[in-house]
Amino acid sequence: MHDTMTSTTLYAACFEKDSLAQHEAYTTLWNMLYRVAYAMLHEYPDGDAITTDCTQKALIKIHRNIEQCQNPATFREWCMQIVRRTVLDELRRPEHRRRASMPDAEHGPWVAPIETLQLDDLRAILNEVIEEGPLSARSRRVVVGRYFSEQNDDILAQTESELAQKPVLASHIQVTRAKNLAALRRDPALIARLREFVEEG
């Protein structure tokens, strides 16, 4: 199994009766989920251990609820959302909030880097606003897939080609994303929510 396989192929492989093929599919999923969780957690104290724990929890959720994924062509995106929600839930636990603010003997108070804040707090805000914002379903997939689910334009183009049942090029994805970002920058709801987030922080 390879991480470049399409969402539809990976989804089908998870149902394989051949135990070896199914095992390889879930190994591919594990590696994909781990990279996403690690990107969000590697700067935290005990980040490696928390990453492994969140990846395991997310994989269990996917295995138990896989039939709830209504569109195999968006299976990777669906899995990414699960692991990110799992990480966010973990970071909301009181012990992680306390540890994030504990002083470090050598470097002073530990502060989450801006990259981490963008990937958890800001992602939650963006998802909340984007779901009801000015973007179409395809536009949401293109923005979330590229910036939060670590999918390159070729993979996104494959997904959209499968959904539309006609060729969608990577260049089309790039144009769509540029227009999406311009629309989001002008969206009053997003601007207001980000301002609220900054004031709360």
Coordinates of N, CA and C in Angstrom, one line a residue:
M1 N 0.8 -1.2 0.0 CA 0.0 0.0 0.0 C 0.9 1.3 0.0
H2 N 0.4 2.3 -0.7 CA 1.2 3.5 -0.8 C 0.3 4.7 -0.4
D3 N 0.9 5.7 0.2 CA 0.1 6.9 0.7 C -0.4 7.7 -0.5
T4 N 0.1 7.4 -1.7 CA -0.5 8.2 -2.8 C -1.7 7.5 -3.4
M5 N -2.1 6.4 -2.9 CA -3.3 5.7 -3.4 C -4.6 6.6 -3.2
T6 N -5.5 6.5 -4.1 CA -6.7 7.3 -4.0 C -7.5 7.0 -2.8
S7 N -8.4 7.9 -2.4 CA -9.3 7.7 -1.2 C -10.2 6.5 -1.5
T8 N -10.7 6.4 -2.7 CA -11.6 5.3 -3.0 C -10.9 3.9 -2.9
T9 N -9.7 3.8 -3.4 CA -8.9 2.6 -3.3 C -8.6 2.2 -1.8
L10 N -8.2 3.2 -1.0 CA -7.9 3.0 0.4 C -9.1 2.5 1.1
Y11 N -10.2 3.2 0.9 CA -11.5 2.8 1.5 C -11.9 1.4 1.2
A12 N -11.8 1.0 0.0 CA -12.1 -0.4 -0.4 C -11.2 -1.4 0.2
A13 N -9.9 -1.0 0.3 CA -8.9 -1.9 0.9 C -9.2 -2.2 2.4
C14 N -9.8 -1.3 3.1 CA -10.1 -1.4 4.5 C -11.2 -2.5 4.7
F15 N -11.9 -2.9 3.6 CA -13.0 -3.9 3.7 C -12.5 -5.2 3.1
E16 N -11.3 -5.3 2.7 CA -10.8 -6.5 2.1 C -10.9 -7.7 3.0
K17 N -11.4 -8.8 2.4 CA -11.5 -10.1 3.2 C -10.1 -10.7 3.5
D18 N -9.2 -10.4 2.6 CA -7.8 -10.8 2.7 C -7.2 -10.1 3.9
S19 N -6.9 -10.8 5.0 CA -6.4 -10.1 6.2 C -5.1 -9.3 6.0
L20 N -4.3 -9.8 5.1 CA -3.0 -9.2 4.8 C -3.3 -7.8 4.1
A21 N -4.1 -7.8 3.1 CA -4.5 -6.6 2.4 C -5.1 -5.6 3.3
Q22 N -6.0 -6.1 4.2 CA -6.7 -5.1 5.1 C -5.6 -4.6 6.1
H23 N -4.7 -5.4 6.6 CA -3.7 -5.0 7.5 C -2.8 -3.9 6.8
E24 N -2.5 -4.1 5.6 CA -1.7 -3.1 4.9 C -2.4 -1.8 4.7
A25 N -3.8 -1.9 4.5 CA -4.6 -0.7 4.4 C -4.6 0.1 5.7
Y26 N -4.7 -0.6 6.8 CA -4.7 0.1 8.1 C -3.4 0.6 8.5
T27 N -2.3 0.0 8.0 CA -1.0 0.5 8.2 C -0.8 1.8 7.5
T28 N -1.3 1.9 6.2 CA -1.2 3.1 5.5 C -2.0 4.2 6.2
L29 N -3.2 3.9 6.7 CA -3.9 4.8 7.5 C -3.2 5.3 8.7
W30 N -2.6 4.4 9.4 CA -1.8 4.7 10.6 C -0.7 5.8 10.3
N31 N 0.0 5.5 9.3 CA 1.1 6.4 8.9 C 0.6 7.8 8.5
M32 N -0.5 7.8 7.8 CA -1.1 9.1 7.4 C -1.6 9.9 8.6
L33 N -2.3 9.2 9.5 CA -2.9 9.8 10.7 C -1.7 10.3 11.6
Y34 N -0.7 9.5 11.7 CA 0.4 9.8 12.6 C 1.1 11.1 12.2
R35 N 1.3 11.3 10.8 CA 1.9 12.5 10.3 C 1.1 13.7 10.7
V36 N -0.2 13.6 10.5 CA -1.1 14.8 10.8 C -1.0 15.1 12.3
A37 N -1.2 14.1 13.2 CA -1.1 14.3 14.6 C 0.2 14.9 15.1
Y38 N 1.3 14.3 14.5 CA 2.7 14.8 14.8 C 2.9 16.3 14.5
A39 N 2.3 16.7 13.3 CA 2.5 18.1 12.9 C 1.8 19.0 13.9
M40 N 0.8 18.5 14.6 CA 0.0 19.3 15.5 C 0.7 19.3 16.9
L41 N 1.4 18.2 17.2 CA 1.8 17.9 18.6 C 3.3 17.9 18.9
H42 N 4.1 17.9 17.9 CA 5.5 17.6 18.1 C 6.2 18.7 19.0
E43 N 5.7 19.9 19.1 CA 6.3 20.9 19.9 C 5.8 20.9 21.3
Y44 N 4.8 20.0 21.6 CA 4.3 19.9 23.0 C 5.2 19.0 23.8
P45 N 5.2 19.3 25.2 CA 5.9 18.3 26.0 C 5.3 16.9 25.8
D46 N 6.2 15.9 25.8 CA 5.8 14.5 25.5 C 5.0 14.4 24.2
G47 N 5.3 15.2 23.2 CA 4.6 15.2 22.0 C 4.5 13.9 21.3
D48 N 5.6 13.2 21.3 CA 5.7 11.9 20.6 C 4.7 10.9 21.2
A49 N 4.7 10.8 22.6 CA 3.7 9.9 23.2 C 2.3 10.3 23.0
I50 N 2.0 11.6 23.0 CA 0.6 12.0 22.8 C 0.2 11.8 21.3
T51 N 1.2 11.9 20.4 CA 0.9 11.7 19.0 C 0.5 10.2 18.8
T52 N 1.2 9.3 19.4 CA 0.9 7.9 19.2 C -0.4 7.6 19.8
D53 N -0.7 8.1 21.0 CA -2.0 7.9 21.6 C -3.2 8.4 20.8
C54 N -3.0 9.6 20.3 CA -4.1 10.2 19.4 C -4.3 9.4 18.1
T55 N -3.2 9.0 17.6 CA -3.3 8.2 16.3 C -4.0 6.9 16.6
Q56 N -3.7 6.2 17.7 CA -4.4 5.0 18.0 C -5.9 5.2 18.2
K57 N -6.2 6.3 19.0 CA -7.6 6.5 19.2 C -8.4 6.9 17.9
A58 N -7.7 7.6 17.0 CA -8.4 8.0 15.8 C -8.6 6.7 14.9
L59 N -7.6 5.9 14.9 CA -7.7 4.7 14.0 C -8.8 3.8 14.5
I60 N -9.0 3.7 15.8 CA -10.1 2.9 16.4 C -11.4 3.5 16.0
K61 N -11.5 4.8 16.1 CA -12.8 5.5 15.7 C -13.1 5.3 14.2
I62 N -12.1 5.3 13.4 CA -12.3 5.1 11.9 C -12.7 3.7 11.7
H63 N -12.1 2.7 12.4 CA -12.5 1.3 12.2 C -13.9 1.0 12.6
R64 N -14.3 1.6 13.7 CA -15.7 1.4 14.2 C -16.7 2.1 13.4
N65 N -16.4 3.2 12.8 CA -17.4 4.1 12.2 C -17.2 4.2 10.7
I66 N -16.4 3.4 10.1 CA -16.0 3.6 8.7 C -17.2 3.6 7.7
E67 N -18.3 2.9 8.1 CA -19.4 2.9 7.2 C -20.2 4.3 7.2
Q68 N -19.8 5.1 8.2 CA -20.4 6.5 8.2 C -19.8 7.4 7.2
C69 N -18.7 7.0 6.6 CA -18.1 7.8 5.5 C -19.0 7.5 4.3
Q70 N -19.8 8.5 3.9 CA -20.8 8.3 2.8 C -20.2 8.4 1.4
N71 N -19.0 8.9 1.3 CA -18.4 9.1 0.0 C -17.0 8.6 0.0
P72 N -16.7 7.4 -0.5 CA -15.3 6.8 -0.5 C -14.3 7.8 -1.2
A73 N -14.7 8.6 -2.1 CA -13.8 9.5 -2.8 C -13.2 10.6 -1.8
T74 N -13.9 10.8 -0.7 CA -13.4 11.8 0.3 C -13.0 11.1 1.6
F75 N -12.7 9.8 1.5 CA -12.3 9.0 2.7 C -11.1 9.6 3.4
R76 N -10.0 9.9 2.7 CA -8.8 10.5 3.3 C -9.2 11.8 4.1
E77 N -10.0 12.6 3.5 CA -10.4 13.9 4.2 C -11.2 13.5 5.4
W78 N -12.1 12.6 5.3 CA -12.9 12.1 6.5 C -12.0 11.7 7.6
C79 N -11.0 10.9 7.3 CA -10.1 10.3 8.3 C -9.2 11.5 8.9
M80 N -8.8 12.4 8.1 CA -8.0 13.5 8.6 C -8.8 14.3 9.6
Q81 N -10.1 14.5 9.3 CA -11.0 15.3 10.2 C -11.1 14.6 11.6
I82 N -11.2 13.2 11.5 CA -11.3 12.5 12.8 C -10.0 12.6 13.6
V83 N -8.8 12.5 13.0 CA -7.6 12.5 13.8 C -7.4 14.0 14.3
R84 N -7.8 15.0 13.6 CA -7.6 16.3 14.1 C -8.5 16.6 15.2
R85 N -9.8 16.2 15.1 CA -10.7 16.3 16.2 C -10.2 15.6 17.5
T86 N -9.6 14.4 17.3 CA -9.1 13.6 18.4 C -8.0 14.4 19.1
V87 N -7.1 15.0 18.3 CA -6.0 15.8 18.9 C -6.5 17.0 19.6
L88 N -7.5 17.7 19.0 CA -8.1 18.9 19.7 C -8.7 18.5 21.0
D89 N -9.4 17.4 21.0 CA -10.1 16.9 22.3 C -9.0 16.6 23.3
E90 N -7.9 16.0 22.9 CA -6.8 15.7 23.8 C -6.2 17.0 24.4
L91 N -6.0 18.0 23.5 CA -5.4 19.2 24.0 C -6.3 20.1 24.9
R92 N -7.6 19.8 24.9 CA -8.5 20.5 25.7 C -8.5 19.9 27.1
R93 N -7.9 18.7 27.3 CA -7.8 18.1 28.6 C -7.0 19.0 29.6
P94 N -7.5 19.1 30.9 CA -6.9 20.1 31.8 C -5.4 19.9 32.0
E95 N -4.9 18.6 32.0 CA -3.5 18.4 32.2 C -2.6 19.0 31.1
H96 N -3.1 19.0 29.9 CA -2.3 19.5 28.8 C -2.3 21.0 28.8
R97 N -3.4 21.6 29.2 CA -3.5 23.1 29.4 C -2.5 23.5 30.5
R98 N -2.5 22.8 31.6 CA -1.5 23.2 32.7 C -0.1 23.0 32.2
R99 N 0.2 21.9 31.6 CA 1.6 21.7 31.2 C 2.1 22.7 30.1
A100 N 1.2 23.1 29.3 CA 1.6 24.1 28.3 C 2.0 25.4 28.9
S101 N 1.5 25.7 30.1 CA 1.8 27.0 30.7 C 2.9 26.8 31.8
M102 N 3.4 25.6 32.0 CA 4.4 25.4 33.1 C 5.8 26.0 32.6
P103 N 6.5 26.6 33.5 CA 7.8 27.2 33.1 C 8.8 26.1 32.8
D104 N 9.7 26.3 31.9 CA 10.8 25.4 31.6 C 12.1 26.0 32.3
A105 N 12.9 25.2 32.9 CA 14.0 25.6 33.7 C 15.0 26.4 32.8
E106 N 15.2 25.9 31.5 CA 16.2 26.5 30.7 C 15.7 27.7 29.8
H107 N 14.5 27.5 29.4 CA 14.0 28.5 28.4 C 12.8 29.3 28.8
G108 N 12.4 29.3 30.1 CA 11.3 30.1 30.6 C 10.0 29.4 30.2
P109 N 8.9 30.2 30.3 CA 7.5 29.6 30.1 C 7.5 29.0 28.6
W110 N 6.9 27.8 28.6 CA 6.7 27.1 27.3 C 5.5 27.7 26.6
V111 N 5.6 28.1 25.3 CA 4.5 28.7 24.6 C 4.4 27.9 23.3
A112 N 3.2 27.5 22.9 CA 2.9 26.8 21.7 C 3.3 27.6 20.5
P113 N 4.0 27.1 19.5 CA 4.4 27.9 18.4 C 3.2 28.3 17.5
I114 N 3.3 29.3 16.8 CA 2.2 29.8 16.0 C 1.7 28.8 15.0
E115 N 2.6 27.9 14.5 CA 2.2 26.8 13.6 C 1.2 25.9 14.3
T116 N 1.5 25.6 15.5 CA 0.6 24.7 16.3 C -0.8 25.3 16.5
L117 N -0.7 26.6 16.9 CA -2.0 27.3 17.1 C -2.8 27.4 15.8
Q118 N -2.2 27.5 14.7 CA -2.9 27.5 13.4 C -3.5 26.2 13.1
L119 N -2.9 25.1 13.5 CA -3.3 23.8 13.2 C -4.4 23.3 14.1
D120 N -4.5 23.8 15.3 CA -5.6 23.3 16.2 C -6.7 24.4 16.4
D121 N -6.3 25.5 17.2 CA -7.3 26.5 17.5 C -7.9 27.2 16.2
L122 N -7.0 27.6 15.3 CA -7.4 28.3 14.1 C -8.1 27.4 13.2
R123 N -7.7 26.1 13.1 CA -8.4 25.2 12.2 C -9.8 25.0 12.7
A124 N -10.0 24.9 14.0 CA -11.4 24.7 14.5 C -12.3 25.9 14.2
I125 N -11.7 27.1 14.3 CA -12.4 28.3 13.9 C -12.7 28.3 12.4
L126 N -11.7 28.0 11.6 CA -12.0 28.0 10.2 C -13.0 27.0 9.7
N127 N -12.9 25.8 10.3 CA -13.9 24.8 10.0 C -15.3 25.3 10.4
E128 N -15.4 25.8 11.6 CA -16.7 26.3 12.1 C -17.3 27.4 11.1
V129 N -16.5 28.3 10.7 CA -17.0 29.4 9.8 C -17.2 28.9 8.4
I130 N -16.2 28.1 7.9 CA -16.2 27.7 6.5 C -17.5 26.8 6.2
E131 N -17.9 26.0 7.2 CA -19.1 25.2 7.0 C -20.3 26.0 6.6
E132 N -20.4 27.2 7.2 CA -21.6 28.0 6.9 C -21.2 29.3 6.1
G133 N -20.0 29.3 5.5 CA -19.5 30.5 4.9 C -19.8 30.5 3.4
P134 N -19.0 31.3 2.7 CA -19.3 31.5 1.2 C -18.8 30.5 0.3
L135 N -18.1 29.4 0.8 CA -17.5 28.4 -0.1 C -18.4 27.3 -0.4
S136 N -18.3 26.7 -1.6 CA -19.0 25.5 -2.0 C -18.4 24.3 -1.3
A137 N -19.0 23.2 -1.5 CA -18.5 21.9 -0.9 C -17.1 21.6 -1.5
R138 N -17.0 21.8 -2.8 CA -15.7 21.5 -3.5 C -14.6 22.5 -3.0
S139 N -15.0 23.7 -2.8 CA -14.0 24.7 -2.4 C -13.5 24.4 -1.0
R140 N -14.4 24.0 -0.1 CA -14.1 23.6 1.3 C -13.1 22.4 1.2
R141 N -13.3 21.5 0.4 CA -12.4 20.3 0.3 C -11.0 20.7 -0.2
V142 N -11.0 21.7 -1.1 CA -9.7 22.1 -1.7 C -8.9 22.9 -0.6
V143 N -9.6 23.8 0.1 CA -8.9 24.5 1.2 C -8.4 23.7 2.3
V144 N -9.4 22.9 2.9 CA -9.1 22.1 4.0 C -8.1 21.0 3.6
G145 N -8.3 20.4 2.5 CA -7.4 19.3 2.0 C -5.9 19.8 1.9
R146 N -5.7 20.9 1.3 CA -4.3 21.4 1.1 C -3.7 21.9 2.4
Y147 N -4.4 22.7 3.2 CA -3.7 23.4 4.3 C -3.8 22.7 5.6
F148 N -4.8 21.8 5.7 CA -4.9 21.1 7.0 C -4.9 19.6 6.9
S149 N -5.0 19.0 5.8 CA -5.0 17.6 5.6 C -3.8 17.1 4.9
E150 N -2.9 18.0 4.5 CA -1.6 17.6 3.9 C -1.7 16.9 2.6
Q151 N -2.8 17.2 1.8 CA -3.0 16.6 0.5 C -2.4 17.5 -0.5
N152 N -1.6 16.9 -1.4 CA -1.0 17.8 -2.5 C -2.1 18.0 -3.6
D153 N -1.8 18.8 -4.5 CA -2.7 19.2 -5.6 C -3.1 18.0 -6.5
D154 N -2.1 17.1 -6.7 CA -2.4 15.9 -7.5 C -3.5 15.0 -6.9
I155 N -3.3 14.8 -5.5 CA -4.3 14.0 -4.8 C -5.7 14.7 -4.8
L156 N -5.7 16.0 -4.6 CA -6.9 16.7 -4.5 C -7.6 16.7 -5.9
A157 N -6.8 16.7 -7.0 CA -7.3 16.7 -8.3 C -7.9 15.3 -8.6
Q158 N -7.3 14.2 -8.1 CA -7.8 12.9 -8.3 C -9.2 12.8 -7.6
T159 N -9.3 13.3 -6.4 CA -10.5 13.2 -5.6 C -11.6 14.0 -6.3
E160 N -11.4 15.2 -6.8 CA -12.4 16.0 -7.5 C -12.8 15.3 -8.8
S161 N -11.8 14.7 -9.5 CA -12.1 14.0 -10.7 C -13.1 12.8 -10.5
E162 N -12.8 12.1 -9.4 CA -13.7 11.0 -9.1 C -15.1 11.5 -8.7
L163 N -15.2 12.6 -8.0 CA -16.5 13.1 -7.6 C -17.3 13.7 -8.8
A164 N -16.5 14.4 -9.7 CA -17.2 15.1 -10.8 C -17.4 14.1 -12.0
Q165 N -16.6 13.0 -11.9 CA -16.7 12.0 -13.0 C -16.2 12.6 -14.3
K166 N -15.2 13.5 -14.2 CA -14.6 14.1 -15.4 C -13.2 14.7 -14.9
P167 N -12.3 14.8 -15.8 CA -10.9 15.2 -15.5 C -10.9 16.6 -14.8
V168 N -10.2 16.6 -13.7 CA -9.9 17.9 -13.0 C -8.4 17.9 -12.8
L169 N -7.7 18.9 -13.3 CA -6.3 19.1 -13.3 C -5.8 19.7 -12.0
A170 N -4.6 19.5 -11.7 CA -4.0 20.2 -10.5 C -4.0 21.7 -10.7
S171 N -3.9 22.2 -11.9 CA -3.9 23.6 -12.1 C -5.3 24.2 -11.8
H172 N -6.3 23.4 -12.0 CA -7.7 23.8 -11.7 C -7.8 24.0 -10.2
I173 N -7.2 23.0 -9.5 CA -7.2 23.1 -8.0 C -6.5 24.4 -7.5
Q174 N -5.4 24.7 -8.1 CA -4.7 25.9 -7.7 C -5.5 27.2 -7.9
V175 N -6.2 27.2 -9.1 CA -7.0 28.4 -9.3 C -8.2 28.5 -8.4
T176 N -8.8 27.4 -8.2 CA -9.9 27.3 -7.2 C -9.5 27.8 -5.8
R177 N -8.3 27.3 -5.4 CA -7.9 27.6 -4.0 C -7.6 29.1 -3.9
A178 N -7.0 29.7 -4.9 CA -6.7 31.2 -4.9 C -7.9 32.0 -4.8
K179 N -9.0 31.6 -5.5 CA -10.2 32.3 -5.4 C -10.9 32.1 -4.1
N180 N -10.8 30.9 -3.5 CA -11.3 30.6 -2.2 C -10.7 31.5 -1.1
L181 N -9.4 31.6 -1.1 CA -8.7 32.3 -0.1 C -9.1 33.8 -0.2
A182 N -9.2 34.3 -1.4 CA -9.6 35.7 -1.5 C -11.0 35.9 -1.0
A183 N -11.9 35.0 -1.2 CA -13.3 35.1 -0.7 C -13.3 35.0 0.9
L184 N -12.4 34.1 1.4 CA -12.4 34.0 2.9 C -11.8 35.2 3.5
R185 N -10.9 35.9 2.9 CA -10.3 37.1 3.5 C -11.3 38.2 3.6
R186 N -12.4 38.2 2.7 CA -13.4 39.2 2.7 C -14.6 38.8 3.5
D187 N -14.6 37.6 4.0 CA -15.8 37.0 4.7 C -16.0 37.7 6.1
P188 N -17.1 38.4 6.3 CA -17.3 39.1 7.6 C -17.4 38.2 8.8
A189 N -18.0 37.0 8.6 CA -18.1 36.1 9.7 C -16.8 35.6 10.1
L190 N -15.9 35.3 9.2 CA -14.6 34.8 9.6 C -13.8 35.9 10.2
I191 N -13.8 37.1 9.7 CA -13.1 38.3 10.3 C -13.6 38.5 11.7
A192 N -14.9 38.4 12.0 CA -15.4 38.6 13.3 C -15.0 37.5 14.2
R193 N -15.0 36.3 13.8 CA -14.7 35.2 14.6 C -13.2 35.2 15.0
L194 N -12.3 35.6 14.1 CA -10.9 35.7 14.3 C -10.6 36.8 15.3
R195 N -11.3 37.9 15.2 CA -11.2 39.0 16.1 C -11.6 38.6 17.5
E196 N -12.7 37.8 17.6 CA -13.1 37.3 18.9 C -12.1 36.4 19.5
F197 N -11.5 35.6 18.6 CA -10.5 34.6 19.1 C -9.3 35.4 19.7
V198 N -8.8 36.4 19.0 CA -7.7 37.2 19.5 C -8.0 37.9 20.8
E199 N -9.2 38.4 20.9 CA -9.6 39.1 22.1 C -9.7 38.2 23.3
E200 N -10.2 37.0 23.0 CA -10.3 36.0 24.1 C -8.9 35.5 24.6
G201 N -8.0 35.5 23.6 CA -6.6 35.0 23.9 C -5.8 36.1 24.7

